[in-house]
Amino acid sequence: VRFIFSNLLSDGANQIDFNTSLNYIPDYESKELSRNLQRPRILKSHASYNSRFSNVIYIVRDPRDVYLSFYHYRKGHLPPGATFSDFIRSDWMFPGKWHDHVAAWTGKANCLCAIRYEDLQLDPVSELKKVIHLCPSLHFSEDQIRIAIEKSSFEEMKRLESSNGRPFRSEEDEKKATPFMRKGKSGGWRGEYSKVDLDYVQRLSMPIMEEWGYKPE
């Protein structure tokens, strides 16, 4: 989503990659970049609920994919020998467990819209139109939206990560990093969980999972 909107905002003026996207949609925590943006601004955050965020678009994803994806992303920073089973039962999940994060953000007055990652994959144009409709200052044609989606495909993002890299806070973080673009699939968790771990995550995530249409298996 950050790539798509960065491509829309740049309108082809610059190539959007993991580095240049920060000039259009910085992390909320990057105060210097955030302050330098003209208003209205679009900021990205994984933070816990904050009522100071005035207009929120929240992206929901199947927790079984979220936990697996984040484990592989954080793998180099975990204690030696830490397994996926250890990870999902630990406090290493920033900024908290999936069910707590989703419940905290969705349904609040400042959450204008929540869309599912899986729906974005199935029909990205329709889902993005929902978001753009909520932002009066944004005006994009369907052709512009389609082009931005093509430039932000998983394959293109993976190519750009490989060729142009991505920003890191320190050399140590870069050494420990694993590829950001791993699979990007919906339902990629199937075949990756032990029965014990799957039961644990599904039990932990109910009933929020069912509320968002994620059926237990």
PDB file of N, CA, C and O in Angstrom, residues 96-167:
ATOM      1  N   GLY A  96       2.775  -6.087  19.511  1.00  0.00           N
ATOM      2  CA  GLY A  96       1.903  -6.884  20.352  1.00  0.00           C
ATOM      3  C   GLY A  96       1.262  -8.002  19.546  1.00  0.00           C
ATOM      4  O   GLY A  96       1.520  -8.154  18.352  1.00  0.00           O
ATOM      5  N   LYS A  97       0.449  -8.766  20.200  1.00  0.00           N
ATOM      6  CA  LYS A  97      -0.230  -9.872  19.535  1.00  0.00           C
ATOM      7  C   LYS A  97      -1.257  -9.350  18.534  1.00  0.00           C
ATOM      8  O   LYS A  97      -1.859  -8.291  18.715  1.00  0.00           O
ATOM      9  N   TRP A  98      -1.470 -10.137  17.484  1.00  0.00           N
ATOM     10  CA  TRP A  98      -2.330  -9.724  16.377  1.00  0.00           C
ATOM     11  C   TRP A  98      -3.728  -9.339  16.849  1.00  0.00           C
ATOM     12  O   TRP A  98      -4.258  -8.294  16.466  1.00  0.00           O
ATOM     13  N   HIS A  99      -4.341 -10.171  17.673  1.00  0.00           N
ATOM     14  CA  HIS A  99      -5.728  -9.925  18.070  1.00  0.00           C
ATOM     15  C   HIS A  99      -5.860  -8.636  18.878  1.00  0.00           C
ATOM     16  O   HIS A  99      -6.853  -7.904  18.724  1.00  0.00           O
ATOM     17  N   ASP A 100      -4.865  -8.339  19.717  1.00  0.00           N
ATOM     18  CA  ASP A 100      -4.911  -7.099  20.499  1.00  0.00           C
ATOM     19  C   ASP A 100      -4.772  -5.877  19.599  1.00  0.00           C
ATOM     20  O   ASP A 100      -5.462  -4.868  19.789  1.00  0.00           O
ATOM     21  N   HIS A 101      -3.874  -5.976  18.625  1.00  0.00           N
ATOM     22  CA  HIS A 101      -3.626  -4.846  17.723  1.00  0.00           C
ATOM     23  C   HIS A 101      -4.859  -4.542  16.871  1.00  0.00           C
ATOM     24  O   HIS A 101      -5.298  -3.382  16.771  1.00  0.00           O
ATOM     25  N   VAL A 102      -5.448  -5.572  16.274  1.00  0.00           N
ATOM     26  CA  VAL A 102      -6.623  -5.375  15.418  1.00  0.00           C
ATOM     27  C   VAL A 102      -7.793  -4.837  16.231  1.00  0.00           C
ATOM     28  O   VAL A 102      -8.473  -3.881  15.815  1.00  0.00           O
ATOM     29  N   ALA A 103      -8.040  -5.423  17.381  1.00  0.00           N
ATOM     30  CA  ALA A 103      -9.169  -4.991  18.213  1.00  0.00           C
ATOM     31  C   ALA A 103      -8.998  -3.550  18.686  1.00  0.00           C
ATOM     32  O   ALA A 103      -9.974  -2.798  18.791  1.00  0.00           O
ATOM     33  N   ALA A 104      -7.741  -3.156  18.957  1.00  0.00           N
ATOM     34  CA  ALA A 104      -7.484  -1.809  19.458  1.00  0.00           C
ATOM     35  C   ALA A 104      -7.748  -0.739  18.400  1.00  0.00           C
ATOM     36  O   ALA A 104      -8.251   0.344  18.714  1.00  0.00           O
ATOM     37  N   TRP A 105      -7.412  -1.022  17.144  1.00  0.00           N
ATOM     38  CA  TRP A 105      -7.517  -0.012  16.089  1.00  0.00           C
ATOM     39  C   TRP A 105      -8.883   0.021  15.417  1.00  0.00           C
ATOM     40  O   TRP A 105      -9.417   1.097  15.131  1.00  0.00           O
ATOM     41  N   THR A 106      -9.449  -1.124  15.100  1.00  0.00           N
ATOM     42  CA  THR A 106     -10.687  -1.152  14.317  1.00  0.00           C
ATOM     43  C   THR A 106     -11.890  -0.826  15.192  1.00  0.00           C
ATOM     44  O   THR A 106     -11.930  -1.140  16.372  1.00  0.00           O
ATOM     45  N   GLY A 107     -12.853  -0.172  14.568  1.00  0.00           N
ATOM     46  CA  GLY A 107     -14.059   0.199  15.296  1.00  0.00           C
ATOM     47  C   GLY A 107     -13.955   1.521  16.033  1.00  0.00           C
ATOM     48  O   GLY A 107     -14.931   1.993  16.621  1.00  0.00           O
ATOM     49  N   LYS A 108     -12.784   2.138  16.023  1.00  0.00           N
ATOM     50  CA  LYS A 108     -12.615   3.436  16.678  1.00  0.00           C
ATOM     51  C   LYS A 108     -13.057   4.566  15.747  1.00  0.00           C
ATOM     52  O   LYS A 108     -13.062   4.421  14.520  1.00  0.00           O
ATOM     53  N   ALA A 109     -13.398   5.698  16.328  1.00  0.00           N
ATOM     54  CA  ALA A 109     -13.898   6.830  15.540  1.00  0.00           C
ATOM     55  C   ALA A 109     -12.878   7.322  14.533  1.00  0.00           C
ATOM     56  O   ALA A 109     -13.238   7.804  13.453  1.00  0.00           O
ATOM     57  N   ASN A 110     -11.596   7.222  14.863  1.00  0.00           N
ATOM     58  CA  ASN A 110     -10.572   7.731  13.945  1.00  0.00           C
ATOM     59  C   ASN A 110     -10.163   6.709  12.884  1.00  0.00           C
ATOM     60  O   ASN A 110      -9.350   7.003  12.019  1.00  0.00           O
ATOM     61  N   CYS A 111     -10.726   5.496  12.940  1.00  0.00           N
ATOM     62  CA  CYS A 111     -10.453   4.485  11.913  1.00  0.00           C
ATOM     63  C   CYS A 111     -11.519   4.608  10.819  1.00  0.00           C
ATOM     64  O   CYS A 111     -12.639   4.113  10.954  1.00  0.00           O
ATOM     65  N   LEU A 112     -11.167   5.305   9.758  1.00  0.00           N
ATOM     66  CA  LEU A 112     -12.127   5.573   8.684  1.00  0.00           C
ATOM     67  C   LEU A 112     -12.497   4.315   7.916  1.00  0.00           C
ATOM     68  O   LEU A 112     -13.609   4.175   7.411  1.00  0.00           O
ATOM     69  N   CYS A 113     -11.536   3.402   7.814  1.00  0.00           N
ATOM     70  CA  CYS A 113     -11.735   2.248   6.948  1.00  0.00           C
ATOM     71  C   CYS A 113     -10.712   1.176   7.311  1.00  0.00           C
ATOM     72  O   CYS A 113      -9.568   1.486   7.633  1.00  0.00           O
ATOM     73  N   ALA A 114     -11.146  -0.079   7.281  1.00  0.00           N
ATOM     74  CA  ALA A 114     -10.225  -1.201   7.445  1.00  0.00           C
ATOM     75  C   ALA A 114     -10.420  -2.119   6.254  1.00  0.00           C
ATOM     76  O   ALA A 114     -11.543  -2.467   5.899  1.00  0.00           O
ATOM     77  N   ILE A 115      -9.322  -2.481   5.592  1.00  0.00           N
ATOM     78  CA  ILE A 115      -9.408  -3.356   4.426  1.00  0.00           C
ATOM     79  C   ILE A 115      -8.485  -4.549   4.624  1.00  0.00           C
ATOM     80  O   ILE A 115      -7.461  -4.450   5.299  1.00  0.00           O
ATOM     81  N   ARG A 116      -8.885  -5.651   4.038  1.00  0.00           N
ATOM     82  CA  ARG A 116      -8.110  -6.879   4.196  1.00  0.00           C
ATOM     83  C   ARG A 116      -7.049  -6.998   3.109  1.00  0.00           C
ATOM     84  O   ARG A 116      -7.298  -6.712   1.941  1.00  0.00           O
ATOM     85  N   TYR A 117      -5.891  -7.446   3.512  1.00  0.00           N
ATOM     86  CA  TYR A 117      -4.785  -7.700   2.581  1.00  0.00           C
ATOM     87  C   TYR A 117      -5.223  -8.644   1.465  1.00  0.00           C
ATOM     88  O   TYR A 117      -4.889  -8.458   0.296  1.00  0.00           O
ATOM     89  N   GLU A 118      -5.993  -9.659   1.847  1.00  0.00           N
ATOM     90  CA  GLU A 118      -6.447 -10.665   0.885  1.00  0.00           C
ATOM     91  C   GLU A 118      -7.380 -10.056  -0.158  1.00  0.00           C
ATOM     92  O   GLU A 118      -7.332 -10.429  -1.337  1.00  0.00           O
ATOM     93  N   ASP A 119      -8.218  -9.100   0.252  1.00  0.00           N
ATOM     94  CA  ASP A 119      -9.109  -8.417  -0.693  1.00  0.00           C
ATOM     95  C   ASP A 119      -8.324  -7.496  -1.614  1.00  0.00           C
ATOM     96  O   ASP A 119      -8.665  -7.325  -2.790  1.00  0.00           O
ATOM     97  N   LEU A 120      -7.262  -6.896  -1.080  1.00  0.00           N
ATOM     98  CA  LEU A 120      -6.384  -6.059  -1.911  1.00  0.00           C
ATOM     99  C   LEU A 120      -5.735  -6.888  -3.014  1.00  0.00           C
ATOM    100  O   LEU A 120      -5.569  -6.414  -4.143  1.00  0.00           O
ATOM    101  N   GLN A 121      -5.388  -8.111  -2.686  1.00  0.00           N
ATOM    102  CA  GLN A 121      -4.786  -8.984  -3.693  1.00  0.00           C
ATOM    103  C   GLN A 121      -5.796  -9.386  -4.761  1.00  0.00           C
ATOM    104  O   GLN A 121      -5.466  -9.460  -5.938  1.00  0.00           O
ATOM    105  N   LEU A 122      -7.025  -9.663  -4.332  1.00  0.00           N
ATOM    106  CA  LEU A 122      -8.057 -10.124  -5.274  1.00  0.00           C
ATOM    107  C   LEU A 122      -8.539  -9.010  -6.192  1.00  0.00           C
ATOM    108  O   LEU A 122      -8.735  -9.227  -7.383  1.00  0.00           O
ATOM    109  N   ASP A 123      -8.776  -7.833  -5.646  1.00  0.00           N
ATOM    110  CA  ASP A 123      -9.332  -6.730  -6.428  1.00  0.00           C
ATOM    111  C   ASP A 123      -8.729  -5.408  -5.943  1.00  0.00           C
ATOM    112  O   ASP A 123      -9.402  -4.617  -5.275  1.00  0.00           O
ATOM    113  N   PRO A 124      -7.450  -5.171  -6.247  1.00  0.00           N
ATOM    114  CA  PRO A 124      -6.778  -3.985  -5.710  1.00  0.00           C
ATOM    115  C   PRO A 124      -7.401  -2.663  -6.139  1.00  0.00           C
ATOM    116  O   PRO A 124      -7.436  -1.713  -5.352  1.00  0.00           O
ATOM    117  N   VAL A 125      -7.919  -2.588  -7.363  1.00  0.00           N
ATOM    118  CA  VAL A 125      -8.500  -1.328  -7.837  1.00  0.00           C
ATOM    119  C   VAL A 125      -9.696  -0.935  -6.977  1.00  0.00           C
ATOM    120  O   VAL A 125      -9.799   0.206  -6.494  1.00  0.00           O
ATOM    121  N   SER A 126     -10.603  -1.864  -6.751  1.00  0.00           N
ATOM    122  CA  SER A 126     -11.802  -1.567  -5.956  1.00  0.00           C
ATOM    123  C   SER A 126     -11.449  -1.195  -4.527  1.00  0.00           C
ATOM    124  O   SER A 126     -12.027  -0.252  -3.953  1.00  0.00           O
ATOM    125  N   GLU A 127     -10.515  -1.935  -3.935  1.00  0.00           N
ATOM    126  CA  GLU A 127     -10.153  -1.658  -2.552  1.00  0.00           C
ATOM    127  C   GLU A 127      -9.464  -0.301  -2.416  1.00  0.00           C
ATOM    128  O   GLU A 127      -9.706   0.436  -1.460  1.00  0.00           O
ATOM    129  N   LEU A 128      -8.621   0.052  -3.383  1.00  0.00           N
ATOM    130  CA  LEU A 128      -7.935   1.342  -3.317  1.00  0.00           C
ATOM    131  C   LEU A 128      -8.902   2.501  -3.550  1.00  0.00           C
ATOM    132  O   LEU A 128      -8.747   3.571  -2.960  1.00  0.00           O
ATOM    133  N   LYS A 129      -9.897   2.278  -4.370  1.00  0.00           N
ATOM    134  CA  LYS A 129     -10.913   3.318  -4.583  1.00  0.00           C
ATOM    135  C   LYS A 129     -11.640   3.640  -3.281  1.00  0.00           C
ATOM    136  O   LYS A 129     -12.000   4.795  -3.026  1.00  0.00           O
ATOM    137  N   LYS A 130     -11.859   2.620  -2.447  1.00  0.00           N
ATOM    138  CA  LYS A 130     -12.496   2.849  -1.142  1.00  0.00           C
ATOM    139  C   LYS A 130     -11.656   3.807  -0.299  1.00  0.00           C
ATOM    140  O   LYS A 130     -12.180   4.700   0.363  1.00  0.00           O
ATOM    141  N   VAL A 131     -10.350   3.599  -0.343  1.00  0.00           N
ATOM    142  CA  VAL A 131      -9.446   4.440   0.440  1.00  0.00           C
ATOM    143  C   VAL A 131      -9.397   5.853  -0.130  1.00  0.00           C
ATOM    144  O   VAL A 131      -9.526   6.841   0.606  1.00  0.00           O
ATOM    145  N   ILE A 132      -9.227   5.953  -1.417  1.00  0.00           N
ATOM    146  CA  ILE A 132      -9.106   7.266  -2.069  1.00  0.00           C
ATOM    147  C   ILE A 132     -10.374   8.089  -1.884  1.00  0.00           C
ATOM    148  O   ILE A 132     -10.322   9.313  -1.687  1.00  0.00           O
ATOM    149  N   HIS A 133     -11.518   7.422  -1.891  1.00  0.00           N
ATOM    150  CA  HIS A 133     -12.806   8.102  -1.691  1.00  0.00           C
ATOM    151  C   HIS A 133     -12.863   8.805  -0.336  1.00  0.00           C
ATOM    152  O   HIS A 133     -13.544   9.828  -0.188  1.00  0.00           O
ATOM    153  N   LEU A 134     -12.132   8.258   0.637  1.00  0.00           N
ATOM    154  CA  LEU A 134     -12.150   8.836   1.981  1.00  0.00           C
ATOM    155  C   LEU A 134     -11.184  10.005   2.135  1.00  0.00           C
ATOM    156  O   LEU A 134     -11.147  10.651   3.180  1.00  0.00           O
ATOM    157  N   CYS A 135     -10.391  10.269   1.103  1.00  0.00           N
ATOM    158  CA  CYS A 135      -9.380  11.330   1.161  1.00  0.00           C
ATOM    159  C   CYS A 135      -9.716  12.401   0.125  1.00  0.00           C
ATOM    160  O   CYS A 135      -9.291  12.299  -1.039  1.00  0.00           O
ATOM    161  N   PRO A 136     -10.471  13.426   0.500  1.00  0.00           N
ATOM    162  CA  PRO A 136     -10.933  14.452  -0.445  1.00  0.00           C
ATOM    163  C   PRO A 136      -9.818  15.133  -1.233  1.00  0.00           C
ATOM    164  O   PRO A 136     -10.038  15.608  -2.343  1.00  0.00           O
ATOM    165  N   SER A 137      -8.624  15.185  -0.670  1.00  0.00           N
ATOM    166  CA  SER A 137      -7.524  15.885  -1.358  1.00  0.00           C
ATOM    167  C   SER A 137      -6.870  15.024  -2.436  1.00  0.00           C
ATOM    168  O   SER A 137      -6.062  15.523  -3.214  1.00  0.00           O
ATOM    169  N   LEU A 138      -7.214  13.734  -2.507  1.00  0.00           N
ATOM    170  CA  LEU A 138      -6.600  12.836  -3.480  1.00  0.00           C
ATOM    171  C   LEU A 138      -7.520  12.641  -4.672  1.00  0.00           C
ATOM    172  O   LEU A 138      -8.711  12.326  -4.505  1.00  0.00           O
ATOM    173  N   HIS A 139      -6.981  12.804  -5.856  1.00  0.00           N
ATOM    174  CA  HIS A 139      -7.771  12.631  -7.085  1.00  0.00           C
ATOM    175  C   HIS A 139      -6.925  11.856  -8.091  1.00  0.00           C
ATOM    176  O   HIS A 139      -5.962  12.389  -8.645  1.00  0.00           O
ATOM    177  N   PHE A 140      -7.290  10.598  -8.308  1.00  0.00           N
ATOM    178  CA  PHE A 140      -6.557   9.755  -9.234  1.00  0.00           C
ATOM    179  C   PHE A 140      -7.530   9.031 -10.155  1.00  0.00           C
ATOM    180  O   PHE A 140      -8.589   8.577  -9.718  1.00  0.00           O
ATOM    181  N   SER A 141      -7.149   8.928 -11.423  1.00  0.00           N
ATOM    182  CA  SER A 141      -7.979   8.201 -12.377  1.00  0.00           C
ATOM    183  C   SER A 141      -7.763   6.706 -12.194  1.00  0.00           C
ATOM    184  O   SER A 141      -6.786   6.272 -11.584  1.00  0.00           O
ATOM    185  N   GLU A 142      -8.661   5.918 -12.772  1.00  0.00           N
ATOM    186  CA  GLU A 142      -8.511   4.470 -12.676  1.00  0.00           C
ATOM    187  C   GLU A 142      -7.240   4.012 -13.391  1.00  0.00           C
ATOM    188  O   GLU A 142      -6.575   3.074 -12.949  1.00  0.00           O
ATOM    189  N   ASP A 143      -6.881   4.675 -14.493  1.00  0.00           N
ATOM    190  CA  ASP A 143      -5.639   4.332 -15.191  1.00  0.00           C
ATOM    191  C   ASP A 143      -4.424   4.586 -14.299  1.00  0.00           C
ATOM    192  O   ASP A 143      -3.483   3.779 -14.269  1.00  0.00           O
ATOM    193  N   GLN A 144      -4.419   5.704 -13.593  1.00  0.00           N
ATOM    194  CA  GLN A 144      -3.316   6.002 -12.686  1.00  0.00           C
ATOM    195  C   GLN A 144      -3.212   4.940 -11.585  1.00  0.00           C
ATOM    196  O   GLN A 144      -2.116   4.516 -11.218  1.00  0.00           O
ATOM    197  N   ILE A 145      -4.360   4.523 -11.086  1.00  0.00           N
ATOM    198  CA  ILE A 145      -4.387   3.502 -10.030  1.00  0.00           C
ATOM    199  C   ILE A 145      -3.825   2.178 -10.555  1.00  0.00           C
ATOM    200  O   ILE A 145      -3.005   1.531  -9.903  1.00  0.00           O
ATOM    201  N   ARG A 146      -4.238   1.798 -11.739  1.00  0.00           N
ATOM    202  CA  ARG A 146      -3.778   0.529 -12.321  1.00  0.00           C
ATOM    203  C   ARG A 146      -2.263   0.542 -12.574  1.00  0.00           C
ATOM    204  O   ARG A 146      -1.570  -0.448 -12.323  1.00  0.00           O
ATOM    205  N   ILE A 147      -1.757   1.654 -13.067  1.00  0.00           N
ATOM    206  CA  ILE A 147      -0.315   1.766 -13.321  1.00  0.00           C
ATOM    207  C   ILE A 147       0.464   1.676 -12.006  1.00  0.00           C
ATOM    208  O   ILE A 147       1.484   0.994 -11.910  1.00  0.00           O
ATOM    209  N   ALA A 148      -0.040   2.364 -10.964  1.00  0.00           N
ATOM    210  CA  ALA A 148       0.626   2.331  -9.654  1.00  0.00           C
ATOM    211  C   ALA A 148       0.626   0.918  -9.082  1.00  0.00           C
ATOM    212  O   ALA A 148       1.614   0.490  -8.472  1.00  0.00           O
ATOM    213  N   ILE A 149      -0.458   0.185  -9.292  1.00  0.00           N
ATOM    214  CA  ILE A 149      -0.548  -1.201  -8.818  1.00  0.00           C
ATOM    215  C   ILE A 149       0.486  -2.070  -9.535  1.00  0.00           C
ATOM    216  O   ILE A 149       1.177  -2.884  -8.911  1.00  0.00           O
ATOM    217  N   GLU A 150       0.612  -1.898 -10.845  1.00  0.00           N
ATOM    218  CA  GLU A 150       1.590  -2.668 -11.614  1.00  0.00           C
ATOM    219  C   GLU A 150       3.017  -2.387 -11.139  1.00  0.00           C
ATOM    220  O   GLU A 150       3.844  -3.298 -11.022  1.00  0.00           O
ATOM    221  N   LYS A 151       3.301  -1.126 -10.848  1.00  0.00           N
ATOM    222  CA  LYS A 151       4.640  -0.754 -10.391  1.00  0.00           C
ATOM    223  C   LYS A 151       4.922  -1.226  -8.970  1.00  0.00           C
ATOM    224  O   LYS A 151       6.072  -1.197  -8.523  1.00  0.00           O
ATOM    225  N   SER A 152       3.862  -1.646  -8.273  1.00  0.00           N
ATOM    226  CA  SER A 152       3.996  -2.056  -6.878  1.00  0.00           C
ATOM    227  C   SER A 152       3.706  -3.540  -6.682  1.00  0.00           C
ATOM    228  O   SER A 152       3.408  -3.981  -5.569  1.00  0.00           O
ATOM    229  N   SER A 153       3.790  -4.298  -7.763  1.00  0.00           N
ATOM    230  CA  SER A 153       3.541  -5.738  -7.660  1.00  0.00           C
ATOM    231  C   SER A 153       4.607  -6.387  -6.774  1.00  0.00           C
ATOM    232  O   SER A 153       5.703  -5.842  -6.584  1.00  0.00           O
ATOM    233  N   PHE A 154       4.304  -7.564  -6.265  1.00  0.00           N
ATOM    234  CA  PHE A 154       5.263  -8.283  -5.428  1.00  0.00           C
ATOM    235  C   PHE A 154       6.565  -8.528  -6.197  1.00  0.00           C
ATOM    236  O   PHE A 154       7.660  -8.316  -5.668  1.00  0.00           O
ATOM    237  N   GLU A 155       6.436  -8.948  -7.440  1.00  0.00           N
ATOM    238  CA  GLU A 155       7.622  -9.255  -8.246  1.00  0.00           C
ATOM    239  C   GLU A 155       8.493  -8.014  -8.451  1.00  0.00           C
ATOM    240  O   GLU A 155       9.723  -8.079  -8.372  1.00  0.00           O
ATOM    241  N   GLU A 156       7.834  -6.870  -8.708  1.00  0.00           N
ATOM    242  CA  GLU A 156       8.589  -5.628  -8.920  1.00  0.00           C
ATOM    243  C   GLU A 156       9.250  -5.167  -7.625  1.00  0.00           C
ATOM    244  O   GLU A 156      10.409  -4.723  -7.623  1.00  0.00           O
ATOM    245  N   MET A 157       8.527  -5.274  -6.522  1.00  0.00           N
ATOM    246  CA  MET A 157       9.107  -4.877  -5.236  1.00  0.00           C
ATOM    247  C   MET A 157      10.287  -5.771  -4.870  1.00  0.00           C
ATOM    248  O   MET A 157      11.294  -5.304  -4.343  1.00  0.00           O
ATOM    249  N   LYS A 158      10.174  -7.052  -5.177  1.00  0.00           N
ATOM    250  CA  LYS A 158      11.266  -7.976  -4.890  1.00  0.00           C
ATOM    251  C   LYS A 158      12.489  -7.619  -5.736  1.00  0.00           C
ATOM    252  O   LYS A 158      13.633  -7.640  -5.253  1.00  0.00           O
ATOM    253  N   ARG A 159      12.247  -7.275  -7.005  1.00  0.00           N
ATOM    254  CA  ARG A 159      13.350  -6.884  -7.892  1.00  0.00           C
ATOM    255  C   ARG A 159      14.028  -5.618  -7.372  1.00  0.00           C
ATOM    256  O   ARG A 159      15.268  -5.517  -7.344  1.00  0.00           O
ATOM    257  N   LEU A 160      13.226  -4.654  -6.940  1.00  0.00           N
ATOM    258  CA  LEU A 160      13.771  -3.389  -6.455  1.00  0.00           C
ATOM    259  C   LEU A 160      14.541  -3.565  -5.144  1.00  0.00           C
ATOM    260  O   LEU A 160      15.553  -2.896  -4.914  1.00  0.00           O
ATOM    261  N   GLU A 161      14.064  -4.450  -4.293  1.00  0.00           N
ATOM    262  CA  GLU A 161      14.815  -4.724  -3.059  1.00  0.00           C
ATOM    263  C   GLU A 161      16.182  -5.310  -3.391  1.00  0.00           C
ATOM    264  O   GLU A 161      17.195  -4.937  -2.803  1.00  0.00           O
ATOM    265  N   SER A 162      16.201  -6.219  -4.370  1.00  0.00           N
ATOM    266  CA  SER A 162      17.452  -6.863  -4.760  1.00  0.00           C
ATOM    267  C   SER A 162      18.421  -5.883  -5.418  1.00  0.00           C
ATOM    268  O   SER A 162      19.620  -5.891  -5.141  1.00  0.00           O
ATOM    269  N   SER A 163      17.889  -5.014  -6.285  1.00  0.00           N
ATOM    270  CA  SER A 163      18.765  -4.118  -7.055  1.00  0.00           C
ATOM    271  C   SER A 163      19.122  -2.832  -6.310  1.00  0.00           C
ATOM    272  O   SER A 163      20.258  -2.343  -6.401  1.00  0.00           O
ATOM    273  N   ASN A 164      18.156  -2.271  -5.556  1.00  0.00           N
ATOM    274  CA  ASN A 164      18.360  -0.962  -4.935  1.00  0.00           C
ATOM    275  C   ASN A 164      18.502  -1.019  -3.412  1.00  0.00           C
ATOM    276  O   ASN A 164      18.803   0.005  -2.790  1.00  0.00           O
ATOM    277  N   GLY A 165      18.235  -2.173  -2.835  1.00  0.00           N
ATOM    278  CA  GLY A 165      18.343  -2.302  -1.387  1.00  0.00           C
ATOM    279  C   GLY A 165      17.200  -1.624  -0.658  1.00  0.00           C
ATOM    280  O   GLY A 165      16.228  -1.160  -1.255  1.00  0.00           O
ATOM    281  N   ARG A 166      17.335  -1.553   0.640  1.00  0.00           N
ATOM    282  CA  ARG A 166      16.351  -0.859   1.470  1.00  0.00           C
ATOM    283  C   ARG A 166      17.076  -0.235   2.665  1.00  0.00           C
ATOM    284  O   ARG A 166      18.181  -0.643   3.008  1.00  0.00           O
ATOM    285  N   PRO A 167      16.476   0.775   3.278  1.00  0.00           N
ATOM    286  CA  PRO A 167      17.172   1.483   4.361  1.00  0.00           C
ATOM    287  C   PRO A 167      17.228   0.669   5.651  1.00  0.00           C
ATOM    288  O   PRO A 167      16.320  -0.101   5.953  1.00  0.00           O
TER     289      PRO A 167
END
